[in-house]
PDB file of C-alpha atoms in Angstrom:
ATOM      1  CA  MET H 682      14.318   9.439 -16.823  1.00 48.00           C
ATOM      2  CA  HIS H 683      11.397  10.964 -18.752  1.00 47.00           C
ATOM      3  CA  LYS H 684      12.570   9.332 -21.995  1.00 46.00           C
ATOM      4  CA  THR H 685      12.576   5.869 -20.379  1.00 45.00           C
ATOM      5  CA  ARG H 686       9.135   6.496 -18.872  1.00 47.00           C
ATOM      6  CA  TYR H 687       7.927   7.757 -22.267  1.00 43.00           C
ATOM      7  CA  ILE H 688       9.078   4.607 -24.085  1.00 44.00           C
ATOM      8  CA  LEU H 689       7.436   2.325 -21.511  1.00 46.00           C
ATOM      9  CA  PHE H 690       4.278   4.458 -21.488  1.00 45.00           C
ATOM     10  CA  SER H 691       4.069   4.343 -25.284  1.00 44.00           C
ATOM     11  CA  LYS H 692       4.275   0.546 -25.206  1.00 45.00           C
ATOM     12  CA  LEU H 693       1.561   0.302 -22.556  1.00 49.00           C
ATOM     13  CA  VAL H 694      -0.755   2.642 -24.449  1.00 47.00           C
ATOM     14  CA  ALA H 695      -0.197   0.697 -27.648  1.00 44.00           C
ATOM     15  CA  LEU H 696      -1.041  -2.558 -25.860  1.00 44.00           C
ATOM     16  CA  ALA H 697      -4.070  -1.031 -24.155  1.00 45.00           C
ATOM     17  CA  GLY H 698      -5.214   0.536 -27.395  1.00 44.00           C
ATOM     18  CA  PHE H 699      -4.991  -2.851 -29.054  1.00 38.00           C
ATOM     19  CA  MET H 700      -7.105  -4.345 -26.270  1.00 38.00           C
ATOM     20  CA  ILE H 701      -9.708  -1.606 -26.531  1.00 37.00           C
ATOM     21  CA  LEU H 702      -9.898  -1.634 -30.327  1.00 34.00           C
ATOM     22  CA  ALA H 703      -9.554  -5.349 -30.956  1.00 33.00           C
ATOM     23  CA  ASP H 704     -11.164  -6.579 -27.728  1.00 32.00           C
ATOM     24  CA  THR H 705      -9.068  -9.735 -27.912  1.00 27.00           C
ATOM     25  CA  ALA H 706      -6.178 -10.957 -25.826  1.00 34.00           C
ATOM     26  CA  ASN H 707      -3.545 -13.646 -25.715  1.00 32.00           C
ATOM     27  CA  ALA H 708      -0.728 -14.407 -23.292  1.00 33.00           C
ATOM     28  CA  ALA H 709       1.507 -11.622 -24.697  1.00 46.00           C
ATOM     29  CA  ASN H 710      -1.152  -8.918 -24.361  1.00 84.00           C
ATOM     30  CA  PRO H 711      -2.477  -7.095 -21.323  1.00 94.00           C
ATOM     31  CA  LYS H 712      -5.038  -8.810 -19.146  1.00 96.00           C
ATOM     32  CA  SER H 713      -8.073  -6.776 -18.164  1.00 97.00           C
ATOM     33  CA  LEU H 714      -8.531  -6.443 -14.419  1.00 98.00           C
ATOM     34  CA  GLY H 715     -12.008  -5.064 -14.978  1.00 98.00           C
ATOM     35  CA  ARG H 716     -14.017  -2.130 -16.211  1.00 98.00           C
ATOM     36  CA  PHE H 717     -14.981   0.425 -13.584  1.00 98.00           C
ATOM     37  CA  ARG H 718     -17.472   2.912 -15.009  1.00 98.00           C
ATOM     38  CA  ASP H 719     -15.323   5.145 -17.244  1.00 98.00           C
ATOM     39  CA  TRP H 720     -11.989   3.468 -16.412  1.00 98.00           C
ATOM     40  CA  GLU H 721     -10.419   0.103 -17.228  1.00 98.00           C
ATOM     41  CA  ALA H 722      -7.556  -1.578 -15.377  1.00 98.00           C
ATOM     42  CA  TYR H 723      -4.936  -3.916 -16.879  1.00 98.00           C
ATOM     43  CA  SER H 724      -1.905  -5.979 -15.960  1.00 97.00           C
ATOM     44  CA  ALA H 725       0.878  -6.988 -18.329  1.00 97.00           C
ATOM     45  CA  GLU H 726       4.371  -8.443 -18.371  1.00 93.00           C
ATOM     46  CA  GLU H 727       7.240  -6.258 -19.551  1.00 88.00           C
ATOM     47  CA  ARG H 728      10.764  -7.733 -19.595  1.00 86.00           C
ATOM     48  CA  GLY H 729       9.724 -10.332 -17.016  1.00 89.00           C
ATOM     49  CA  SER H 730       8.211  -7.804 -14.595  1.00 93.00           C
ATOM     50  CA  LYS H 731       4.553  -7.226 -13.888  1.00 95.00           C
ATOM     51  CA  ILE H 732       3.114  -3.817 -14.744  1.00 96.00           C
ATOM     52  CA  CYS H 733      -0.395  -2.662 -13.883  1.00 97.00           C
ATOM     53  CA  TYR H 734      -2.264   0.389 -15.073  1.00 97.00           C
ATOM     54  CA  ALA H 735      -5.652   2.043 -15.289  1.00 98.00           C
ATOM     55  CA  LEU H 736      -6.686   4.200 -18.207  1.00 98.00           C
ATOM     56  CA  THR H 737      -9.504   6.186 -19.687  1.00 98.00           C
ATOM     57  CA  ALA H 738     -10.202   8.197 -22.819  1.00 98.00           C
ATOM     58  CA  PRO H 739     -11.579  11.751 -22.744  1.00 98.00           C
ATOM     59  CA  LYS H 740     -15.321  12.345 -22.691  1.00 98.00           C
ATOM     60  CA  GLU H 741     -14.796  15.597 -24.583  1.00 98.00           C
ATOM     61  CA  SER H 742     -11.936  17.027 -26.661  1.00 97.00           C
ATOM     62  CA  GLN H 743     -11.683  20.610 -27.865  1.00 96.00           C
ATOM     63  CA  GLY H 744      -9.230  22.228 -30.255  1.00 94.00           C
ATOM     64  CA  ASN H 745      -8.903  23.398 -33.822  1.00 92.00           C
ATOM     65  CA  TYR H 746      -7.185  20.327 -35.262  1.00 89.00           C
ATOM     66  CA  SER H 747      -7.953  18.267 -38.347  1.00 85.00           C
ATOM     67  CA  ARG H 748      -6.516  14.934 -37.180  1.00 88.00           C
ATOM     68  CA  ARG H 749      -5.369  13.590 -33.856  1.00 93.00           C
ATOM     69  CA  ASP H 750      -4.277  10.193 -32.585  1.00 96.00           C
ATOM     70  CA  PRO H 751      -6.061   8.555 -29.604  1.00 97.00           C
ATOM     71  CA  VAL H 752      -5.867  10.332 -26.241  1.00 97.00           C
ATOM     72  CA  PHE H 753      -5.533   8.534 -22.879  1.00 98.00           C
ATOM     73  CA  LEU H 754      -5.072   9.356 -19.204  1.00 98.00           C
ATOM     74  CA  MET H 755      -3.206   6.649 -17.303  1.00 98.00           C
ATOM     75  CA  VAL H 756      -2.018   5.677 -13.838  1.00 98.00           C
ATOM     76  CA  THR H 757       0.762   3.071 -13.773  1.00 97.00           C
ATOM     77  CA  ARG H 758       2.449   0.792 -11.239  1.00 97.00           C
ATOM     78  CA  ARG H 759       5.775  -0.912 -11.910  1.00 96.00           C
ATOM     79  CA  PRO H 760       6.753  -2.582  -8.610  1.00 97.00           C
ATOM     80  CA  ALA H 761      10.068  -3.906  -9.985  1.00 96.00           C
ATOM     81  CA  ASP H 762      11.087  -0.277 -10.636  1.00 95.00           C
ATOM     82  CA  ASN H 763       9.579   0.961  -7.348  1.00 95.00           C
ATOM     83  CA  VAL H 764       7.069   3.107  -9.273  1.00 95.00           C
ATOM     84  CA  TYR H 765       3.579   3.429  -7.826  1.00 96.00           C
ATOM     85  CA  ASP H 766       0.573   5.413  -9.041  1.00 96.00           C
ATOM     86  CA  GLU H 767       2.411   7.392 -11.709  1.00 97.00           C
ATOM     87  CA  VAL H 768       0.035   9.642 -13.668  1.00 98.00           C
ATOM     88  CA  SER H 769       0.652  10.355 -17.345  1.00 97.00           C
ATOM     89  CA  ALA H 770      -1.377  11.443 -20.345  1.00 97.00           C
ATOM     90  CA  ILE H 771      -0.871  10.773 -24.025  1.00 96.00           C
ATOM     91  CA  THR H 772      -2.358  13.553 -26.137  1.00 96.00           C
ATOM     92  CA  GLY H 773      -2.454  12.253 -29.680  1.00 96.00           C
ATOM     93  CA  TYR H 774      -0.010  14.886 -30.952  1.00 96.00           C
ATOM     94  CA  THR H 775       3.536  16.048 -30.238  1.00 96.00           C
ATOM     95  CA  TYR H 776       3.662  18.811 -27.663  1.00 97.00           C
ATOM     96  CA  GLN H 777       5.140  22.190 -28.474  1.00 96.00           C
ATOM     97  CA  LYS H 778       8.790  22.345 -27.395  1.00 94.00           C
ATOM     98  CA  ASN H 779       9.238  23.728 -23.850  1.00 93.00           C
ATOM     99  CA  SER H 780       5.489  23.733 -23.234  1.00 94.00           C
ATOM    100  CA  ASN H 781       3.984  22.836 -19.889  1.00 95.00           C
ATOM    101  CA  PRO H 782       0.597  21.111 -20.145  1.00 98.00           C
ATOM    102  CA  THR H 783      -1.709  21.446 -17.158  1.00 98.00           C
ATOM    103  CA  LEU H 784      -4.018  18.994 -15.459  1.00 98.00           C
ATOM    104  CA  SER H 785      -6.851  20.543 -13.458  1.00 98.00           C
ATOM    105  CA  ILE H 786      -9.365  19.061 -11.057  1.00 98.00           C
ATOM    106  CA  GLY H 787     -11.700  21.756  -9.796  1.00 97.00           C
ATOM    107  CA  SER H 788      -9.518  24.640  -8.610  1.00 97.00           C
ATOM    108  CA  ASN H 789      -6.443  22.366  -8.240  1.00 97.00           C
ATOM    109  CA  ARG H 790      -3.971  22.842 -11.092  1.00 98.00           C
ATOM    110  CA  PHE H 791      -0.924  20.652 -11.749  1.00 98.00           C
ATOM    111  CA  VAL H 792       1.826  21.594 -14.201  1.00 97.00           C
ATOM    112  CA  ALA H 793       3.324  18.786 -16.263  1.00 97.00           C
ATOM    113  CA  ASP H 794       6.434  18.237 -18.333  1.00 96.00           C
ATOM    114  CA  ALA H 795       5.886  17.461 -22.008  1.00 96.00           C
ATOM    115  CA  VAL H 796       7.962  14.715 -23.636  1.00 95.00           C
ATOM    116  CA  GLY H 797       6.907  13.931 -27.199  1.00 96.00           C
ATOM    117  CA  ASP H 798       3.187  13.250 -26.950  1.00 96.00           C
ATOM    118  CA  VAL H 799       3.134  12.506 -23.210  1.00 97.00           C
ATOM    119  CA  ALA H 800       2.457  14.844 -20.273  1.00 97.00           C
ATOM    120  CA  TRP H 801       4.135  13.844 -16.995  1.00 96.00           C
ATOM    121  CA  PRO H 802       2.959  15.717 -13.879  1.00 96.00           C
ATOM    122  CA  LYS H 803       5.794  16.777 -11.603  1.00 95.00           C
ATOM    123  CA  ILE H 804       6.905  13.849  -9.422  1.00 92.00           C
ATOM    124  CA  GLN H 805       6.425  15.873  -6.232  1.00 95.00           C
ATOM    125  CA  ASP H 806       2.756  16.448  -7.199  1.00 96.00           C
ATOM    126  CA  GLY H 807       1.998  12.756  -7.770  1.00 95.00           C
ATOM    127  CA  GLN H 808       0.299  11.827  -4.498  1.00 96.00           C
ATOM    128  CA  LYS H 809      -1.636  15.090  -4.285  1.00 97.00           C
ATOM    129  CA  LEU H 810      -2.870  14.602  -7.861  1.00 98.00           C
ATOM    130  CA  ILE H 811      -3.955  11.020  -7.126  1.00 98.00           C
ATOM    131  CA  SER H 812      -5.778  12.242  -4.012  1.00 98.00           C
ATOM    132  CA  ARG H 813      -7.614  14.898  -6.026  1.00 98.00           C
ATOM    133  CA  MET H 814      -8.465  12.339  -8.715  1.00 98.00           C
ATOM    134  CA  THR H 815     -10.095  10.021  -6.165  1.00 98.00           C
ATOM    135  CA  ALA H 816     -12.219  12.907  -4.838  1.00 97.00           C
ATOM    136  CA  GLY H 817     -12.909  14.684  -8.148  1.00 98.00           C
ATOM    137  CA  LYS H 818     -15.493  14.310 -10.895  1.00 98.00           C
ATOM    138  CA  THR H 819     -13.524  15.404 -13.950  1.00 98.00           C
ATOM    139  CA  LEU H 820      -9.934  16.173 -14.923  1.00 98.00           C
ATOM    140  CA  GLU H 821      -9.083  18.689 -17.633  1.00 98.00           C
ATOM    141  CA  LEU H 822      -5.854  18.417 -19.596  1.00 98.00           C
ATOM    142  CA  LYS H 823      -4.773  21.518 -21.523  1.00 98.00           C
ATOM    143  CA  GLY H 824      -1.841  21.553 -23.893  1.00 97.00           C
ATOM    144  CA  THR H 825      -0.331  23.080 -27.005  1.00 97.00           C
ATOM    145  CA  SER H 826       0.700  21.000 -30.007  1.00 96.00           C
ATOM    146  CA  SER H 827       3.943  21.476 -31.925  1.00 95.00           C
ATOM    147  CA  ARG H 828       1.848  23.363 -34.512  1.00 94.00           C
ATOM    148  CA  GLY H 829       0.551  25.768 -31.872  1.00 95.00           C
ATOM    149  CA  THR H 830      -2.916  24.234 -31.548  1.00 95.00           C
ATOM    150  CA  LEU H 831      -4.445  24.636 -28.096  1.00 97.00           C
ATOM    151  CA  THR H 832      -6.379  21.612 -26.855  1.00 97.00           C
ATOM    152  CA  LYS H 833      -8.508  20.774 -23.861  1.00 98.00           C
ATOM    153  CA  ASP H 834      -9.482  17.207 -23.023  1.00 98.00           C
ATOM    154  CA  THR H 835     -11.975  16.440 -20.282  1.00 98.00           C
ATOM    155  CA  PHE H 836     -11.745  13.040 -18.584  1.00 98.00           C
ATOM    156  CA  SER H 837     -14.354  11.521 -16.287  1.00 98.00           C
ATOM    157  CA  LEU H 838     -13.075  10.336 -12.922  1.00 98.00           C
ATOM    158  CA  ARG H 839     -16.096   8.077 -12.374  1.00 98.00           C
ATOM    159  CA  GLY H 840     -14.715   4.667 -11.489  1.00 98.00           C
ATOM    160  CA  PHE H 841     -11.152   5.911 -11.010  1.00 98.00           C
ATOM    161  CA  THR H 842     -10.895   4.850  -7.353  1.00 98.00           C
ATOM    162  CA  ALA H 843     -12.129   1.315  -8.099  1.00 98.00           C
ATOM    163  CA  ALA H 844      -9.743   1.003 -11.065  1.00 98.00           C
ATOM    164  CA  LEU H 845      -6.859   2.275  -8.923  1.00 98.00           C
ATOM    165  CA  ASN H 846      -7.739  -0.286  -6.243  1.00 98.00           C
ATOM    166  CA  ALA H 847      -7.726  -3.080  -8.857  1.00 98.00           C
ATOM    167  CA  VAL H 848      -4.284  -1.926 -10.003  1.00 98.00           C
ATOM    168  CA  ALA H 849      -3.008  -1.761  -6.402  1.00 98.00           C
ATOM    169  CA  ASN H 850      -4.294  -5.288  -5.697  1.00 98.00           C
ATOM    170  CA  ALA H 851      -2.713  -6.715  -8.842  1.00 98.00           C
ATOM    171  CA  CYS H 852       0.615  -4.872  -8.356  1.00 97.00           C
ATOM    172  CA  PRO H 853       1.015  -4.324  -4.596  1.00 97.00           C
ATOM    173  CA  LYS H 854       3.859  -2.350  -3.092  1.00 93.00           C
ATOM    174  CA  ARG H 855       6.878  -4.468  -2.265  1.00 86.00           C
TER     175      ARG H 855
END
């Protein structure tokens, strides 16, 4: 299950990254649903099904690393797969084997599973995490790379609720 989610997530991040870096779009690329302060929302077609997601990049990244790929925090909806408001984070490096990254909002801490370069919060924590994200100001993601480098990325949650609403409107529950 995580491997399938990882592959789809990687494709979405690549498409979103293209949109952010190139700032151009055509019919095959994601369509922006709008920019909401520090977040942007998109919709796209994947294998004939509509997918919607909101994403943001960190405002601050800490760690003793020399090079790192782009980092994103995302919330995804795939109505055809009955997936709604799934949180994931791509860290720009491969996680250390058997590590458990953490996402923290204030005193609320959520443990995630690491698959490649993606952190997936536990499924049972999904709605609670989303609730904390809508009420919070920042989210901190801490992880350990395959080389043992500790990192901390701080994401702004300004505009998250509006971006999530845009995603929900574009990909409503069935």
